[in-house]
Amino acid sequence: MLCSNITRNADGALLFAGQSVSALADRYGTPLYLMDEARIRQNCRMYKDAFRLAFGDKALPLYASKACSFKQMYRIMAEEGMGVDCVSCGEIHTAMEAGFPAERIWFHGDGKTDADIRYALDHGIGGFVVDGLEELEALNREAGERGIRQKILLRVTPGIDPHTYEAVNTGRVDVKFGAPIGTGQALEFVRAALNAPNVELEGLHCHVGSMVFDESVFEDTADLMLAFMRELRDKLGYVTGTLDLGGGYGVRYVDSDKQADIPARIAALANHIRKRADEQGLPMPFILMEPGRSIVADAGMTVYTVSAVKRIPGFKNHVIVDGGMVDNPRYCLYRAKYTVLHAVDRGGETAVFDLAGRCCESGDILQPAVSLPADVKRGDRVAVCTTGAYNYSMASNYNRLGRPPVVMLRDGESYTAVRREGFDELTALDV
Ligand SMILES: *Cc1c(COP(=O)(O)O)cnc(C)c1O
């Protein structure tokens, strides 16, 4: 199977974290997000252990909570000793309500408003990842008014294209995040931060992309960052204390995807950074990384009930389910691949279907051309695997459909972490 938490029993019944998917669907209804708590914790520990081995105590993994954000998730992250990234006050609020320690929250985003900045300062969050000069100015002003010296990182763009996996001309400035190194703007950004009295520049941040499998992307990024750190020391006398290399390790959505050996990648990366820092005569920086997807993706599964099966002879077959782009927009957004499984597989004949959602959009497809039992019918359950990241957090209420609940699986038991959104919640804000 795709991941060790997905199995079938002798009768062909699909199990997730050892529990019957059909029984969970009966109990909680569908559509239903399931999350394997042990897997989330195991993924956190994989990062924590790999970091300890590779960097000693001079590193911390931050969970990029935009991947999946609700209170119980922050409680788990707190217990596992992770830091977290938040990209909005809504995420910060959720983390604080869950009792997540403010000093381990880093505030990201390229569009922070004055109100966002005030909120984060007033809640004592650990650090800001400042995206640009306007934000730096606003933060310096607001921090000054509060008599605070706020810890910050500056986001810079090293000019790496992780999608084609080749270092590109550092003059390339077509991303909306951070300040590009190649144009000299990043240097000016650092100079401005050093001259801002109410911020304390801890270091630099970069994030080159997501679903990174190529082994050299992080090494190449680190090279560009270390070269820039040397330039900062030589030109501004500034020694970078912290280097945040962002998130992005890829996960397996389908059997043909590679399995990234993340602990091995981190060990290799640490050796690489140590060697290059040495060559540049720089002290080894404190390392932050920001995994999102690789913490939660394979801890998730979405269960649906089939509403209709349409067979169009000579064309294609559709299986229509009771959810869709509202609870998982990723195929619609970027043709994301998924593995789809029937809740009961007795090894009979199969056929190919498009798995379609219930929204009034012909593009509402969860996954095209999936193999399911040929006799699939209304009332059957199907599961989409690896939906722990960027599914619940990207869900919408299009067509006034309520968001599914998130049910956590732990030690053979289950509990609700997020309740199903009902009619009352859907009209709660209507006047
Ligand atoms: C989205 C994001 C991450 C997490 O990326 P994953 O691919 O989910 O690991 C980390 N850092 C920043 C700045 C991001 O925008």
PDB file of C-alpha atoms and ligand atoms in Angstrom, residues 64 66-67 85 108 155 205 207 209-211 246-249 290-294 390, ligand 1:
ATOM      1  CA  ALA A  64       4.030  25.170   8.652  1.00  0.00           C
ATOM      2  CA  LYS A  66      -1.165  26.419   6.887  1.00  0.00           C
ATOM      3  CA  ALA A  67      -0.969  22.767   5.767  1.00  0.00           C
ATOM      4  CA  ASP A  85       4.680  28.966  11.360  1.00  0.00           C
ATOM      5  CA  HIS A 108       4.895  34.648   7.920  1.00  0.00           C
ATOM      6  CA  ARG A 155      12.724  36.678   3.713  1.00  0.00           C
ATOM      7  CA  HIS A 205      14.638  33.059   5.655  1.00  0.00           C
ATOM      8  CA  HIS A 207      11.505  28.999   0.950  1.00  0.00           C
ATOM      9  CA  GLY A 209       8.970  25.683  -3.168  1.00  0.00           C
ATOM     10  CA  SER A 210       6.963  22.642  -2.333  1.00  0.00           C
ATOM     11  CA  MET A 211       6.947  18.952  -3.305  1.00  0.00           C
ATOM     12  CA  GLY A 246      11.780  26.856   4.559  1.00  0.00           C
ATOM     13  CA  GLY A 247       9.665  23.791   3.895  1.00  0.00           C
ATOM     14  CA  GLY A 248       8.982  21.696   0.896  1.00  0.00           C
ATOM     15  CA  TYR A 249      10.006  18.055   1.231  1.00  0.00           C
ATOM     16  CA  GLU A 290       9.389  24.603   8.015  1.00  0.00           C
ATOM     17  CA  PRO A 291       7.862  21.290   6.962  1.00  0.00           C
ATOM     18  CA  GLY A 292       4.111  21.346   6.431  1.00  0.00           C
ATOM     19  CA  ARG A 293       3.073  18.696   3.953  1.00  0.00           C
ATOM     20  CA  SER A 294       5.574  16.086   5.123  1.00  0.00           C
ATOM     21  CA  TYR A 390      -3.849  21.402   2.124  1.00  0.00           C
TER      22      TYR A 390
HETATM   23  C1  LIG B   1       3.961  26.617   2.457  1.00  0.00           C
HETATM   24  C2  LIG B   1       5.205  26.992   3.158  1.00  0.00           C
HETATM   25  C3  LIG B   1       5.900  26.024   3.883  1.00  0.00           C
HETATM   26  C4  LIG B   1       5.506  24.572   3.940  1.00  0.00           C
HETATM   27  O1  LIG B   1       5.736  23.933   2.732  1.00  0.00           O
HETATM   28  P1  LIG B   1       5.481  22.348   2.602  1.00  0.00           P
HETATM   29  O2  LIG B   1       5.681  22.078   1.167  1.00  0.00           O
HETATM   30  O3  LIG B   1       4.085  22.101   3.052  1.00  0.00           O
HETATM   31  O4  LIG B   1       6.474  21.662   3.472  1.00  0.00           O
HETATM   32  C5  LIG B   1       7.007  26.447   4.593  1.00  0.00           C
HETATM   33  N1  LIG B   1       7.412  27.743   4.577  1.00  0.00           N
HETATM   34  C6  LIG B   1       6.760  28.684   3.876  1.00  0.00           C
HETATM   35  C7  LIG B   1       7.243  30.075   3.906  1.00  0.00           C
HETATM   36  C8  LIG B   1       5.646  28.338   3.135  1.00  0.00           C
HETATM   37  O5  LIG B   1       5.019  29.284   2.431  1.00  0.00           O
END
